[in-house]
Amino acid sequence: MAKKNGKKSMPFEEPLIQLRAKISELKEYTATAEVDLSSEIKSLEDRFSKLEEEIYENMKPWDRVQVARHPERPTTLDYIPLIFNDFIEMHGDRLYGDDAAIVSGIASFHGQPVTIIGHQRGKDTKENVRRNFGMPHPEGYRKALRLMKQAEKFKRPIICLIDTKGAYPGKAAEERGQSEAIARNLVEMAGLEVPVLSIVIGEGGSGGALALGVGNQILMLENSTFSVISPEGAASILWKDSALAQTAAEAMKITAPDLLQMKIIEHMIPEVRGGAHHDPKKQASIISEAIRRSLEELNGMSGEELVDQRYRKFKSIGVFSE
Amino acid sequence: MAIIRDIFKRNKDSKEATMPSKAAKDVPEGLMTKCPNCKEITLTKDLEKNNKVCPKCDHHFKMTAHERISGLLDAGSFESMDDHLKSENPLGFPGYAEKVQADSEKTGLNEAVLTGSGKLQGQDIVLAVMDSHFRMGSMGSVVGEKITRAIETATDRKLPFIIFTASGGARMQEGVLSLMQMAKTSVALKRHSNEGLLFVSVLTHPTTGGVSASFASVGDINIAEPKALIGFAGRRVIEQTVREKLPEDFQTAEFLLDHGQLDAVVHRASMQNTLSTIVRLHTKGAVANG
């Protein structure tokens, strides 16, 4: 990945990088030479902003996959201090251990106590090793469930931030019941008598993402994905060639606009131009506003109404004929 | 789910005894059937009389949904539901509709699960039986919908719900809609549970991926058939991830029992009696009379 403005750029941004390089080249040249190229520079800059608009307003599914996986994309722990106050992290599932691939705790949101639970990946190798690349073990899901039940006791809303390639496929995870841990969360989330808001902020990979996803509303950032299998995985099954991931990303309908259209999610949260990593602060304020609106819709509902609304939401998902 | 890929790959693998492929190759067709485990050749008729369990080595052959039901419920008591639901091709995957159609003709089922109500030694239950001969038992919209409706019927009629799972996981060709069936069946199960009703999950070979990670694992009682392959991720994926050889019995029913993930492993010959007793012990007044 090349760097642009200190941000790692992605292949689909290549034309922009080239144009920007040309502009700065010309600028340097004018500064030293005797010729006035300001009109050329101006026209190139106009072209740049047009191109920028064209590229960022017409992102293909594969472009979004790359933005969702961008190493500098803001994570749960980046957003928490920007959106909430008084965050206190709570550790451990009280059964086995503490899974650093999921962070959870309590905080206040516009004066209202809330519980926050989110997948946490690292941004560098060391952190990724500690966080297991954001791929939880059963104890992560059990910690999440413990915090959800605690939230229910104290009648505060639960906000889940989803950002994982999936639950960890490992030996220990199987031994400790990865399947049961995920399945238990699905069933127990169905019965929570407090508002549950699930927001996909990066990758939403399969059951490991859904285990935080049985919300009254599911929101997705514009460049996040939610899928049953990674594009690479789908490509290797469908065409025995994981290099066709790009084609699979389109075929599998995994982007926020796709899921909005399929009515699986309630809202799509717009991203700052080029992706959340370009301006995490501004992105946080957009997410904060989306949370405020959704909680406003849910805060007035009784426990029974919330359970019923969640039930009806998920019961209606499916495409078939009879 | 990644698990689907793994099961496909296993078809080429001849070393592991618990692989679904072996059983799949041995769907009895002729007069005689060879056991994929001990190679004993048995009269197909005798094998069927023996609940499709090898008389020599106890290998549990895969069963179709219809075979399972006729071996379990009181004769003539089963009434199927929702046989009219049809899968669509929501993502427009080339060849998907044809594959579903072909499996439907092959199995006589509309989808990879057969649901309905019936009597288990005289007791009313609602039953769902997944069939791995239909798209490897994978769960798409129709499978999710049929199971959900079966659970709801059990809730409405205040009956126990029993499911026999056999599935490679979520059905990839329906994308995230398949994934969401995990949540859909879960919200229905929660309602059933809130009514104080019994849910028994019987995990049969193979139960993996999204099915393992949803209803299959959250029975009030979880039972498995001997040697059944049960797991979240596929063996190959795990081996690639952890870079170590996994034990031979990894992800078998017995392995899960050892690790506290199952209530019991029950031989097919005792399945009907065991389930019937469990249902009876959850029926008010039935124990005193029985």
Coordinates of C-alpha atoms in Angstrom, one line a residue:
Chain A
M1 CA 0.0 0.0 0.0
A2 CA 1.3 3.4 -0.9
K3 CA 1.0 6.3 1.5
K4 CA -1.1 9.4 0.8
N5 CA -1.4 12.1 3.4
G6 CA 0.1 9.7 5.8
K7 CA -2.7 7.2 5.2
K8 CA -2.1 3.9 3.5
S9 CA -3.9 4.1 0.2
M10 CA -5.7 1.3 -1.6
P11 CA -5.6 0.2 -5.2
F12 CA -8.8 1.9 -6.3
E13 CA -7.3 5.2 -5.1
E14 CA -4.4 4.8 -7.4
P15 CA -5.6 7.4 -10.0
L16 CA -5.9 10.0 -7.2
I17 CA -2.4 9.3 -6.0
Q18 CA -1.0 9.8 -9.4
L19 CA -2.8 13.0 -10.0
R20 CA -1.9 14.4 -6.7
A21 CA 1.8 13.6 -7.4
K22 CA 1.6 15.4 -10.7
I23 CA 0.1 18.5 -9.0
S24 CA 2.7 18.7 -6.4
E25 CA 5.4 18.1 -9.0
L26 CA 4.0 21.1 -11.0
K27 CA 3.8 23.2 -7.8
E28 CA 7.4 22.5 -7.0
Y29 CA 8.4 23.3 -10.6
T30 CA 6.6 26.7 -10.5
A31 CA 8.3 27.6 -7.3
T32 CA 11.8 27.2 -8.8
A33 CA 11.3 28.0 -12.5
E34 CA 10.3 31.3 -14.1
V35 CA 7.1 30.0 -15.8
D36 CA 3.7 30.6 -14.4
L37 CA 1.7 27.3 -14.4
S38 CA -1.0 28.4 -12.0
S39 CA -3.8 27.9 -14.5
E40 CA -2.6 24.4 -15.3
I41 CA -2.4 23.6 -11.6
K42 CA -5.9 25.0 -11.0
S43 CA -7.3 22.9 -13.8
L44 CA -5.6 19.8 -12.4
E45 CA -6.9 20.5 -9.0
D46 CA -10.4 20.8 -10.3
R47 CA -9.9 17.5 -12.1
F48 CA -8.6 16.1 -8.8
S49 CA -11.7 17.0 -6.8
K50 CA -14.0 15.7 -9.6
L51 CA -12.0 12.4 -9.8
E52 CA -12.1 12.2 -6.0
E53 CA -15.9 12.6 -6.0
E54 CA -16.2 10.1 -8.9
I55 CA -14.1 7.5 -7.1
Y56 CA -15.5 7.8 -3.6
E57 CA -19.1 8.2 -4.7
N58 CA -18.9 5.1 -6.8
M59 CA -17.2 2.6 -4.6
K60 CA -17.4 -1.0 -5.7
P61 CA -18.1 -3.8 -3.2
W62 CA -14.4 -4.8 -3.3
D63 CA -13.3 -1.2 -2.7
R64 CA -15.5 -1.2 0.4
V65 CA -14.0 -4.5 1.6
Q66 CA -10.6 -2.9 1.4
V67 CA -11.7 0.1 3.3
A68 CA -13.4 -2.1 5.9
R69 CA -10.1 -3.9 6.4
H70 CA -7.9 -0.9 6.3
P71 CA -5.2 -1.2 9.0
E72 CA -5.8 2.3 10.2
R73 CA -9.6 2.0 10.3
P74 CA -10.9 3.1 13.7
T75 CA -11.6 0.3 16.1
T76 CA -14.0 -0.1 19.0
L77 CA -11.4 1.4 21.4
D78 CA -10.8 4.3 19.1
Y79 CA -14.5 5.2 19.0
I80 CA -15.4 4.7 22.6
P81 CA -13.6 7.8 24.0
L82 CA -14.9 9.9 21.1
I83 CA -18.5 8.9 21.5
F84 CA -19.0 8.1 25.2
N85 CA -18.0 9.5 28.6
D86 CA -16.8 7.8 31.8
F87 CA -16.0 4.5 30.1
I88 CA -14.9 1.8 32.5
E89 CA -13.8 -1.5 30.9
M90 CA -15.0 -4.7 32.5
H91 CA -13.1 -7.9 32.1
G92 CA -13.6 -11.6 32.1
D93 CA -16.4 -14.1 31.7
R94 CA -16.2 -15.5 35.3
L95 CA -15.8 -18.9 33.8
Y96 CA -12.5 -19.3 32.1
G97 CA -10.7 -16.0 31.3
D98 CA -10.6 -12.6 29.7
D99 CA -10.7 -12.5 25.9
A100 CA -8.9 -9.4 24.6
A101 CA -10.6 -9.8 21.2
I102 CA -13.8 -8.4 22.8
V103 CA -13.8 -5.3 25.0
S104 CA -16.8 -4.4 27.1
G105 CA -17.7 -2.0 29.8
I106 CA -20.0 0.8 31.0
A107 CA -20.1 4.4 30.1
S108 CA -22.5 7.3 29.7
F109 CA -24.0 8.5 26.5
H110 CA -25.6 12.0 26.6
G111 CA -26.0 11.4 30.3
Q112 CA -27.6 8.0 29.9
P113 CA -25.7 5.0 31.3
V114 CA -25.1 2.4 28.6
T115 CA -23.2 -0.9 28.2
I116 CA -20.8 -1.1 25.3
I117 CA -19.5 -4.4 23.9
G118 CA -17.3 -4.6 20.8
H119 CA -14.8 -6.7 18.9
Q120 CA -11.3 -5.4 19.2
R121 CA -8.6 -6.0 16.6
G122 CA -5.1 -4.6 16.7
K123 CA -3.6 -2.0 14.5
D124 CA -0.1 -3.4 14.5
T125 CA 1.3 -6.9 14.8
K126 CA 2.0 -6.9 18.5
E127 CA -1.5 -5.6 19.3
N128 CA -3.0 -8.0 16.8
V129 CA -1.4 -10.9 18.5
R130 CA -2.7 -9.8 21.9
R131 CA -6.2 -9.2 20.4
N132 CA -6.0 -12.4 18.4
F133 CA -6.8 -10.2 15.3
G134 CA -10.2 -9.5 16.8
M135 CA -11.3 -13.2 16.5
P136 CA -12.9 -14.1 19.8
H137 CA -12.8 -17.4 21.8
P138 CA -15.8 -18.7 23.6
E139 CA -14.8 -16.7 26.7
G140 CA -15.2 -13.5 24.7
Y141 CA -18.8 -14.3 23.8
R142 CA -19.5 -15.4 27.4
K143 CA -18.0 -12.1 28.7
A144 CA -20.3 -10.3 26.3
L145 CA -23.3 -12.2 27.5
R146 CA -22.4 -11.5 31.1
L147 CA -22.3 -7.8 30.4
M148 CA -25.6 -7.9 28.5
K149 CA -27.3 -9.6 31.4
Q150 CA -25.8 -7.0 33.7
A151 CA -27.1 -4.2 31.5
E152 CA -30.6 -5.8 31.6
K153 CA -30.5 -5.9 35.4
F154 CA -29.7 -2.2 35.5
K155 CA -32.0 -1.4 32.6
R156 CA -29.5 0.3 30.4
P157 CA -29.2 0.0 26.6
I158 CA -26.6 -2.2 25.1
I159 CA -24.5 -0.9 22.2
C160 CA -22.5 -3.6 20.3
L161 CA -19.8 -2.6 17.9
I162 CA -19.1 -5.4 15.4
D163 CA -15.7 -5.7 13.8
T164 CA -14.4 -9.3 13.3
K165 CA -13.4 -11.6 10.5
G166 CA -15.1 -14.3 12.5
A167 CA -15.0 -16.4 15.7
Y168 CA -11.6 -17.9 16.1
P169 CA -11.2 -21.3 14.4
G170 CA -8.9 -23.0 16.9
K171 CA -8.5 -26.2 18.9
A172 CA -9.1 -24.5 22.3
A173 CA -12.1 -22.6 21.0
E174 CA -13.7 -25.9 19.9
E175 CA -12.9 -27.6 23.2
R176 CA -14.5 -24.8 25.2
G177 CA -17.6 -24.7 23.0
Q178 CA -17.3 -22.0 20.4
S179 CA -20.6 -23.2 18.9
E180 CA -22.5 -23.1 22.2
A181 CA -21.1 -19.7 23.1
I182 CA -22.3 -18.1 19.9
A183 CA -25.6 -20.0 19.9
R184 CA -26.3 -19.0 23.5
N185 CA -25.7 -15.4 22.7
L186 CA -28.2 -15.5 19.9
V187 CA -30.9 -17.0 22.1
E188 CA -30.2 -14.8 25.1
M189 CA -30.0 -11.6 23.1
A190 CA -33.5 -12.5 21.7
G191 CA -34.9 -12.1 25.2
L192 CA -33.1 -9.0 26.5
E193 CA -35.6 -6.5 27.9
V194 CA -33.4 -3.4 27.1
P195 CA -32.6 -1.7 23.8
V196 CA -29.9 -3.5 21.9
L197 CA -28.2 -1.6 19.1
S198 CA -25.7 -3.5 16.9
I199 CA -23.4 -1.4 14.7
V200 CA -21.1 -3.0 12.2
I201 CA -18.0 -0.7 12.1
G202 CA -15.6 -2.9 10.0
E203 CA -15.9 -6.5 9.0
G204 CA -18.9 -8.5 10.1
G205 CA -17.8 -12.0 9.6
S206 CA -20.3 -14.8 10.0
G207 CA -21.5 -16.3 13.3
G208 CA -18.7 -14.6 15.2
A209 CA -20.2 -11.2 14.2
L210 CA -23.8 -12.3 14.6
A211 CA -23.2 -13.3 18.2
L212 CA -23.2 -9.5 18.9
G213 CA -25.8 -8.8 16.2
V214 CA -29.2 -9.7 17.5
G215 CA -30.2 -6.1 18.0
N216 CA -33.4 -4.2 17.9
Q217 CA -31.7 -2.3 15.1
I218 CA -28.6 -3.2 13.1
L219 CA -26.7 -0.2 11.7
M220 CA -23.8 -0.5 9.4
L221 CA -21.1 2.0 8.5
E222 CA -21.2 2.8 4.8
N223 CA -17.9 0.9 4.1
S224 CA -18.5 -2.0 6.5
T225 CA -19.4 -5.5 5.4
F226 CA -21.6 -8.3 6.9
S227 CA -21.4 -11.7 5.4
V228 CA -21.8 -15.4 5.9
I229 CA -18.3 -16.1 4.5
S230 CA -15.4 -13.9 3.5
P231 CA -15.1 -13.1 -0.2
E232 CA -12.0 -15.2 -0.4
G233 CA -13.7 -18.1 1.2
A234 CA -16.7 -17.8 -1.1
A235 CA -14.4 -17.6 -4.2
S236 CA -12.5 -20.7 -3.2
I237 CA -15.7 -22.7 -2.8
L238 CA -17.5 -21.4 -5.9
W239 CA -14.7 -21.2 -8.3
K240 CA -11.9 -23.0 -6.5
D241 CA -9.9 -19.8 -6.7
S242 CA -9.6 -17.3 -3.8
A243 CA -8.1 -14.8 -6.3
L244 CA -11.6 -14.3 -7.5
A245 CA -12.6 -12.7 -4.2
Q246 CA -13.4 -9.4 -6.0
T247 CA -16.1 -11.1 -8.0
A248 CA -17.4 -12.9 -4.9
A249 CA -17.6 -9.7 -3.0
E250 CA -20.1 -8.4 -5.6
A251 CA -22.0 -11.7 -5.9
M252 CA -22.4 -12.3 -2.1
K253 CA -24.0 -8.9 -1.5
I254 CA -22.1 -8.0 1.7
T255 CA -22.0 -4.2 1.7
A256 CA -24.1 -1.8 3.8
P257 CA -26.1 -0.6 0.7
D258 CA -26.8 -4.3 -0.2
L259 CA -28.0 -5.1 3.3
L260 CA -30.1 -2.0 3.6
Q261 CA -31.7 -2.9 0.3
M262 CA -32.4 -6.4 1.6
K263 CA -34.0 -4.8 4.7
I264 CA -31.6 -6.7 7.0
I265 CA -30.3 -3.5 8.5
E266 CA -32.2 -0.5 9.7
H267 CA -29.8 2.3 8.9
M268 CA -26.6 2.9 7.0
I269 CA -24.2 5.4 8.7
P270 CA -22.5 7.6 6.2
E271 CA -18.7 7.7 6.2
V272 CA -16.3 10.6 5.8
R273 CA -15.1 10.8 2.2
G274 CA -12.7 8.0 1.5
G275 CA -13.5 6.0 4.6
A276 CA -13.6 6.4 8.4
H277 CA -9.8 6.3 8.7
H278 CA -9.5 9.7 7.0
D279 CA -11.1 11.5 10.0
P280 CA -11.9 9.3 13.0
K281 CA -13.1 12.3 15.0
K282 CA -15.7 13.4 12.5
Q283 CA -16.7 9.8 11.9
A284 CA -17.3 9.3 15.6
S285 CA -19.6 12.3 15.7
I286 CA -21.6 10.9 12.8
I287 CA -21.9 7.5 14.6
S288 CA -22.8 9.3 17.8
E289 CA -25.6 11.1 16.1
A290 CA -26.9 7.8 14.6
I291 CA -26.8 6.1 18.1
R292 CA -28.7 9.1 19.6
R293 CA -31.4 8.8 16.9
S294 CA -31.7 5.0 17.3
L295 CA -31.8 5.1 21.1
E296 CA -34.5 7.8 20.9
E297 CA -36.6 5.4 18.9
L298 CA -36.0 2.5 21.3
N299 CA -35.9 4.3 24.7
G300 CA -39.6 4.7 24.8
M301 CA -40.4 1.0 24.4
S302 CA -41.1 -1.3 27.3
G303 CA -39.1 -4.5 27.8
E304 CA -41.8 -6.6 26.3
E305 CA -42.1 -4.3 23.3
L306 CA -38.4 -4.5 22.7
V307 CA -38.4 -8.3 22.8
D308 CA -41.4 -8.4 20.6
Q309 CA -39.9 -5.9 18.1
R310 CA -36.6 -7.9 17.9
Y311 CA -38.5 -11.1 17.5
R312 CA -40.5 -9.7 14.6
K313 CA -37.5 -8.2 13.0
F314 CA -35.5 -11.4 12.8
K315 CA -38.5 -13.6 12.1
S316 CA -39.2 -11.8 8.9
I317 CA -35.8 -12.3 7.4
G318 CA -35.7 -14.8 4.5
V319 CA -36.5 -15.1 0.8
F320 CA -38.7 -17.9 -0.3
S321 CA -41.9 -18.6 -2.0
E322 CA -45.0 -20.6 -0.9
Chain B
M1 CA -19.4 -20.3 6.4
A2 CA -15.9 -21.5 6.1
I3 CA -17.1 -24.9 7.3
I4 CA -18.8 -25.6 4.0
R5 CA -15.6 -25.4 2.1
D6 CA -14.0 -27.7 4.5
I7 CA -16.6 -30.4 4.1
F8 CA -16.1 -30.2 0.3
K9 CA -12.4 -30.7 0.7
R10 CA -12.9 -33.7 2.9
N11 CA -14.4 -35.6 0.0
K12 CA -10.9 -36.1 -1.2
D13 CA -9.6 -37.2 2.1
S14 CA -9.5 -40.9 2.7
K15 CA -7.6 -41.2 5.9
E16 CA -10.1 -39.9 8.5
A17 CA -12.7 -42.2 9.8
T18 CA -15.3 -39.6 10.8
M19 CA -15.6 -37.8 7.5
P20 CA -19.0 -37.2 6.1
S21 CA -17.7 -38.1 2.6
K22 CA -17.4 -41.8 3.5
A23 CA -20.9 -42.2 4.6
A24 CA -22.1 -40.2 1.6
K25 CA -20.5 -42.6 -0.8
D26 CA -22.2 -45.4 0.9
V27 CA -25.8 -44.5 0.5
P28 CA -27.2 -48.0 0.2
E29 CA -28.5 -48.7 -3.3
G30 CA -28.1 -52.4 -4.0
L31 CA -28.9 -55.6 -2.3
M32 CA -25.8 -55.5 -0.2
T33 CA -24.2 -52.6 1.7
K34 CA -20.5 -52.4 2.6
C35 CA -19.7 -50.7 5.9
P36 CA -17.4 -47.7 5.2
N37 CA -15.8 -48.3 8.6
C38 CA -15.2 -52.0 9.0
K39 CA -15.8 -53.1 5.4
E40 CA -18.3 -55.7 6.5
I41 CA -20.9 -56.5 3.9
T42 CA -24.5 -56.7 5.1
L43 CA -27.8 -57.3 3.4
T44 CA -29.3 -53.9 2.9
K45 CA -32.6 -55.2 4.2
D46 CA -30.9 -56.3 7.5
L47 CA -29.1 -53.0 7.8
E48 CA -32.3 -51.1 7.5
K49 CA -33.9 -53.4 10.2
N50 CA -31.0 -52.5 12.4
N51 CA -31.7 -48.7 12.1
K52 CA -28.8 -48.5 9.6
V53 CA -26.2 -49.3 12.2
C54 CA -23.5 -51.8 11.1
P55 CA -24.2 -55.0 13.0
K56 CA -20.4 -55.7 13.2
C57 CA -18.8 -52.4 14.2
D58 CA -21.7 -50.2 15.3
H59 CA -21.0 -47.6 12.6
H60 CA -24.0 -45.3 12.3
F61 CA -24.8 -44.8 8.6
K62 CA -26.3 -41.6 7.5
M63 CA -30.1 -41.6 7.4
T64 CA -32.6 -39.7 5.3
A65 CA -35.2 -37.6 7.1
H66 CA -37.9 -40.1 6.2
E67 CA -35.9 -43.1 7.5
R68 CA -35.3 -41.2 10.7
I69 CA -38.9 -40.4 11.3
S70 CA -40.2 -43.9 10.5
G71 CA -37.7 -45.3 12.9
L72 CA -38.7 -42.9 15.7
L73 CA -42.4 -42.0 15.6
D74 CA -45.4 -44.2 16.1
A75 CA -46.4 -45.6 12.7
G76 CA -48.6 -43.3 10.7
S77 CA -48.5 -40.5 13.3
F78 CA -46.3 -38.1 11.4
E79 CA -47.9 -35.1 9.7
S80 CA -45.5 -33.0 7.8
M81 CA -45.7 -29.2 7.6
D82 CA -44.6 -26.6 5.1
D83 CA -43.7 -29.0 2.3
H84 CA -44.8 -26.2 -0.1
L85 CA -42.1 -23.7 0.8
K86 CA -39.7 -23.2 -2.1
S87 CA -36.2 -21.8 -2.1
E88 CA -35.5 -18.8 -4.4
N89 CA -32.2 -17.6 -5.7
P90 CA -32.0 -14.2 -3.9
L91 CA -28.4 -13.5 -5.0
G92 CA -28.9 -14.9 -8.5
F93 CA -26.2 -17.5 -8.2
P94 CA -25.8 -19.4 -11.5
G95 CA -26.9 -23.0 -11.2
Y96 CA -28.3 -22.7 -7.6
A97 CA -31.9 -23.2 -8.5
E98 CA -31.0 -26.3 -10.6
K99 CA -29.0 -27.8 -7.7
V100 CA -31.9 -27.3 -5.3
Q101 CA -34.3 -28.8 -7.8
A102 CA -32.0 -31.8 -8.4
D103 CA -31.7 -32.5 -4.7
S104 CA -35.4 -32.1 -4.2
E105 CA -36.0 -34.8 -6.9
K106 CA -33.3 -37.0 -5.4
T107 CA -34.6 -36.8 -1.8
G108 CA -38.3 -36.2 -2.3
L109 CA -38.0 -33.2 0.1
N110 CA -38.7 -29.6 -0.7
E111 CA -35.6 -28.6 1.3
A112 CA -32.9 -29.9 3.6
V113 CA -35.2 -30.3 6.6
L114 CA -38.4 -32.2 7.1
T115 CA -40.7 -30.9 9.9
G116 CA -44.0 -31.9 11.4
S117 CA -45.8 -33.3 14.3
G118 CA -46.3 -36.8 15.5
K119 CA -46.4 -39.2 18.4
L120 CA -43.3 -40.6 20.2
Q121 CA -44.5 -43.7 22.0
G122 CA -47.9 -42.1 22.3
Q123 CA -46.7 -38.6 23.3
D124 CA -47.3 -35.6 21.1
I125 CA -44.2 -33.8 19.9
V126 CA -43.1 -31.4 17.1
L127 CA -40.1 -32.8 15.2
A128 CA -37.6 -31.4 12.7
V129 CA -35.2 -33.7 10.9
M130 CA -32.4 -32.3 8.8
D131 CA -31.3 -34.3 5.8
S132 CA -27.7 -34.1 4.7
H133 CA -28.5 -35.6 1.3
F134 CA -30.0 -32.3 0.4
R135 CA -27.3 -29.7 -0.2
M136 CA -25.4 -31.2 2.7
G137 CA -28.1 -30.1 5.0
S138 CA -27.1 -26.5 4.6
M139 CA -29.4 -23.8 6.0
G140 CA -30.8 -21.2 3.7
S141 CA -34.1 -19.2 4.0
V142 CA -36.4 -22.2 3.6
V143 CA -34.6 -24.4 6.1
G144 CA -34.6 -21.5 8.6
E145 CA -38.3 -20.8 8.0
K146 CA -39.4 -24.4 8.3
I147 CA -37.5 -24.9 11.5
T148 CA -38.9 -21.5 12.9
R149 CA -42.4 -22.5 12.0
A150 CA -42.0 -25.9 13.6
I151 CA -40.8 -24.2 16.8
E152 CA -43.7 -21.8 16.7
T153 CA -46.2 -24.7 16.2
A154 CA -44.6 -26.4 19.3
T155 CA -45.0 -23.1 21.2
D156 CA -48.6 -22.6 20.2
R157 CA -49.5 -26.2 20.9
K158 CA -47.4 -26.3 24.1
L159 CA -45.5 -29.3 22.9
P160 CA -41.9 -30.4 23.2
F161 CA -39.7 -29.6 20.2
I162 CA -37.1 -32.2 19.1
I163 CA -34.6 -31.6 16.2
F164 CA -32.2 -34.0 14.6
T165 CA -29.5 -31.9 13.1
A166 CA -27.3 -32.8 10.1
S167 CA -25.7 -29.9 8.3
G168 CA -22.6 -28.4 6.9
G169 CA -23.6 -25.0 8.1
A170 CA -25.2 -21.9 6.5
R171 CA -25.9 -22.1 2.8
M172 CA -23.4 -19.9 1.0
Q173 CA -25.6 -19.3 -2.1
E174 CA -28.1 -17.3 0.0
G175 CA -25.4 -15.2 1.6
V176 CA -26.2 -13.2 4.6
L177 CA -29.8 -14.3 4.5
S178 CA -28.5 -17.8 5.5
L179 CA -26.6 -16.3 8.3
M180 CA -29.7 -14.5 9.6
Q181 CA -31.5 -17.8 9.8
M182 CA -29.4 -18.5 12.9
A183 CA -30.9 -15.5 14.6
K184 CA -34.4 -16.2 13.3
T185 CA -34.5 -19.7 14.7
S186 CA -33.0 -18.4 18.0
V187 CA -35.7 -15.8 18.5
A188 CA -38.3 -18.5 18.0
L189 CA -36.5 -20.9 20.4
K190 CA -36.5 -18.1 23.1
R191 CA -40.2 -17.9 22.9
H192 CA -40.6 -21.6 23.2
S193 CA -38.3 -21.7 26.1
N194 CA -40.1 -18.9 27.9
E195 CA -43.2 -21.0 27.9
G196 CA -41.4 -23.6 30.0
L197 CA -41.4 -26.0 27.0
L198 CA -38.8 -28.7 26.3
F199 CA -36.3 -28.5 23.5
V200 CA -34.1 -31.5 22.8
S201 CA -31.4 -31.3 20.2
V202 CA -30.0 -34.5 18.7
L203 CA -26.8 -33.8 16.9
T204 CA -26.1 -36.3 14.1
H205 CA -23.3 -36.7 11.6
P206 CA -22.3 -34.1 10.6
T207 CA -23.4 -30.9 12.5
T208 CA -21.0 -28.0 11.8
G209 CA -20.8 -24.3 11.2
G210 CA -23.8 -22.1 11.5
V211 CA -26.1 -24.9 12.5
S212 CA -23.8 -26.1 15.2
A213 CA -23.4 -22.4 16.3
S214 CA -27.2 -21.9 16.6
F215 CA -30.1 -24.2 17.5
A216 CA -28.1 -27.4 17.5
S217 CA -26.1 -26.4 20.6
V218 CA -28.8 -24.8 22.8
G219 CA -31.2 -27.7 23.6
D220 CA -32.4 -28.0 27.1
I221 CA -30.8 -31.4 26.5
N222 CA -28.1 -32.0 23.9
I223 CA -27.7 -35.5 22.7
A224 CA -25.4 -36.9 19.9
E225 CA -25.1 -40.1 18.0
P226 CA -21.9 -42.0 18.4
K227 CA -18.9 -40.8 16.4
A228 CA -20.9 -37.9 14.9
L229 CA -18.7 -35.0 13.6
I230 CA -19.7 -31.9 15.5
G231 CA -17.9 -28.6 15.5
F232 CA -17.9 -24.9 14.7
A233 CA -14.9 -24.6 12.3
G234 CA -13.7 -27.4 10.0
R235 CA -10.7 -29.6 10.9
R236 CA -8.6 -28.4 8.0
V237 CA -9.2 -24.7 8.8
I238 CA -8.2 -25.3 12.4
E239 CA -5.1 -27.3 11.4
Q240 CA -4.1 -24.4 9.1
T241 CA -4.7 -21.9 11.8
V242 CA -3.0 -23.6 14.8
R243 CA -0.4 -25.5 12.7
E244 CA -0.6 -28.6 14.8
K245 CA -2.0 -32.0 14.1
L246 CA -5.4 -32.5 15.8
P247 CA -6.2 -35.6 17.8
E248 CA -7.9 -38.4 15.8
D249 CA -11.2 -38.1 17.8
F250 CA -11.3 -34.2 17.6
Q251 CA -14.8 -32.9 17.1
T252 CA -16.4 -36.3 17.5
A253 CA -19.5 -36.8 19.7
E254 CA -17.3 -38.5 22.3
F255 CA -14.8 -35.7 22.2
L256 CA -17.5 -33.2 22.9
L257 CA -18.9 -35.3 25.7
D258 CA -15.4 -35.4 27.3
H259 CA -15.3 -31.6 27.0
G260 CA -18.6 -31.0 28.7
Q261 CA -20.5 -29.9 25.5
L262 CA -23.1 -32.7 25.5
D263 CA -25.4 -34.3 27.9
A264 CA -25.1 -37.8 26.4
V265 CA -24.0 -39.8 23.4
V266 CA -26.9 -42.2 22.7
H267 CA -26.8 -45.2 20.4
R268 CA -29.3 -45.2 17.7
A269 CA -30.9 -48.4 19.0
S270 CA -31.8 -46.6 22.3
M271 CA -32.7 -43.2 20.8
Q272 CA -36.4 -43.7 20.7
N273 CA -36.7 -44.9 24.3
T274 CA -34.3 -42.3 25.5
L275 CA -36.2 -39.4 23.8
S276 CA -39.5 -40.8 24.9
T277 CA -38.3 -41.0 28.5
I278 CA -37.0 -37.5 28.4
V279 CA -40.4 -36.2 27.1
R280 CA -42.2 -38.2 29.7
L281 CA -40.1 -36.7 32.5
H282 CA -41.1 -33.3 31.3
T283 CA -44.8 -33.9 31.1
K284 CA -46.8 -32.9 34.1
G285 CA -48.5 -35.9 35.8
A286 CA -46.9 -38.4 33.4
V287 CA -44.3 -39.7 35.7
A288 CA -46.8 -40.7 38.5
N289 CA -48.9 -42.5 35.9
G290 CA -45.9 -44.1 34.1

